[in-house]
Structures are given as structure tokens and as C-alpha cells.
Amino acid sequence: MGSAASTVSTPVSFSPDLVDALADHALAPETPPERQAELDAHIRARIQTELHHLRAEEQAVRDQIHAALEKENLDREHAMAGDPDAVKAAPALLADLEQVRVKVDRFHARRDLAEYPALREHIEAVVACYKNNPAAPLDCWQQVDKFKASVAEMEQQHIKSLQ
């Protein structure tokens, strides 16, 4: 009575349309384009949020570094001055800077050769000679000697003025 199961072997075949539809479905993304666009927008928003957060942290770290360096510089200035109250304030430093600027301007004014017309003439003579004799600059030896003599004379006058 039928203790043995009867098996019927029937070949199974699928239509080519069904096989193509299943293959297309396997190759196609599982998420529909609308859902993928939502996911992409959500991911972009989270990336932007994280980027904003990281930039804020970076700025905080920079501020801490700046404050630490400023404190270190002030401590170094205090140590160099010996007396913590001896460190100059910004207006005092600007005044010192202005004094240095005035001294530099005075130096440049002294360097001007308006006070020494003979020296200026000798310089111009040497320059003119070199321009007129580009192929034979050794022909300018007389102008160069006069210039050297003027410089030596000016140096002597300066040394006498210092004494």
C-alpha cells in the first residue's frame, strides 16, 4: 500500500521571457531610483554636517594653539625683560618703531650726496666714461682715480667730524 513514494520525473522548462526578466532583475539595482536619490541626499547631508563639525573643531584647535603661542611669547618676553612689568605695551612698541623709522630716514638722507657736489660730479664722470667706452673700460682710470680721491677726502672729513 504505498509505503514507497512514487516519483514522477517531469522536465521543468522556463520560457525565455521569464529567464530574461529574471536576469534583468538580477542585474538591475535593487533600490528604485527615487529611493536611491533620497539615500544620496541623506548621505550628502550627513557628510556636510560632519564636515561642518570637523571645521568647527579645527577652528577651536587653532584658537587654542594661537592662545598658547601668545601666552608662551608673553612669558618669554617677561623672562627676557627680567621684570614682568617691564614688557612694553603696543603703543610703546609703535613709538619705538617710529623712532627707528626716523633714524633710518635720517641715515638715508645723510647718504644722499647733495652735501658733496664734487663727489657727485666724479661719480657721474665715471658712469659717463663707462657708458662711452663699453669696449675699453680701462680707459676710465683717470675718472676712477679722481673718484677714489674724493671718497678718501670725504672719509677724512667724516672722521674729523666724529672727533
Steps between C-alpha positions, in 0.01 A plus 500: 500500500711755412777526742728591219445844359444522139721742318415651171782656315374786289745733335455866603552767244463877521401729225777721358303812600496390864872423496576845345278677753673325790845578355409868452370515857822345634715754310278798587555680832272386770414850614277703278646830368274712721617318811864522385464878455363529856787291635754710311348824631502364855864389469601841358325675789681285757833562327437876504405487867811302586716733289355804680565331833861418405563857383364635828729264693795603282431869570476430872837321490653790305363746756650295782837484323492874435420571865774266620757658266395848608538403865837340429622813322386721787671270749819512294484881485448514876799274553717704264399827663578367846214700642150393388386862513785608270338349190398784272147549388406527135498885496850507647619251240344710224677809635831310499431386147437859394831606656680231303323613184612860561860382552488300176364801312776715649758239393366501145500879494865502612578249232371745242793665329345846477747620764792381289464646150862416406444134581177497299685652200769232521240223518321637195833529315585134571154384389515712183847369418391139539196564280710670233768228503316170539769311310792665683405566865866522599515836322302645795786467747541876542132550593519205740811646668327837546197322647720304743674820607162669563383205708823506704457873560137452607604221739761727657242775548260252661769368737589858602131576565476202735797611712 
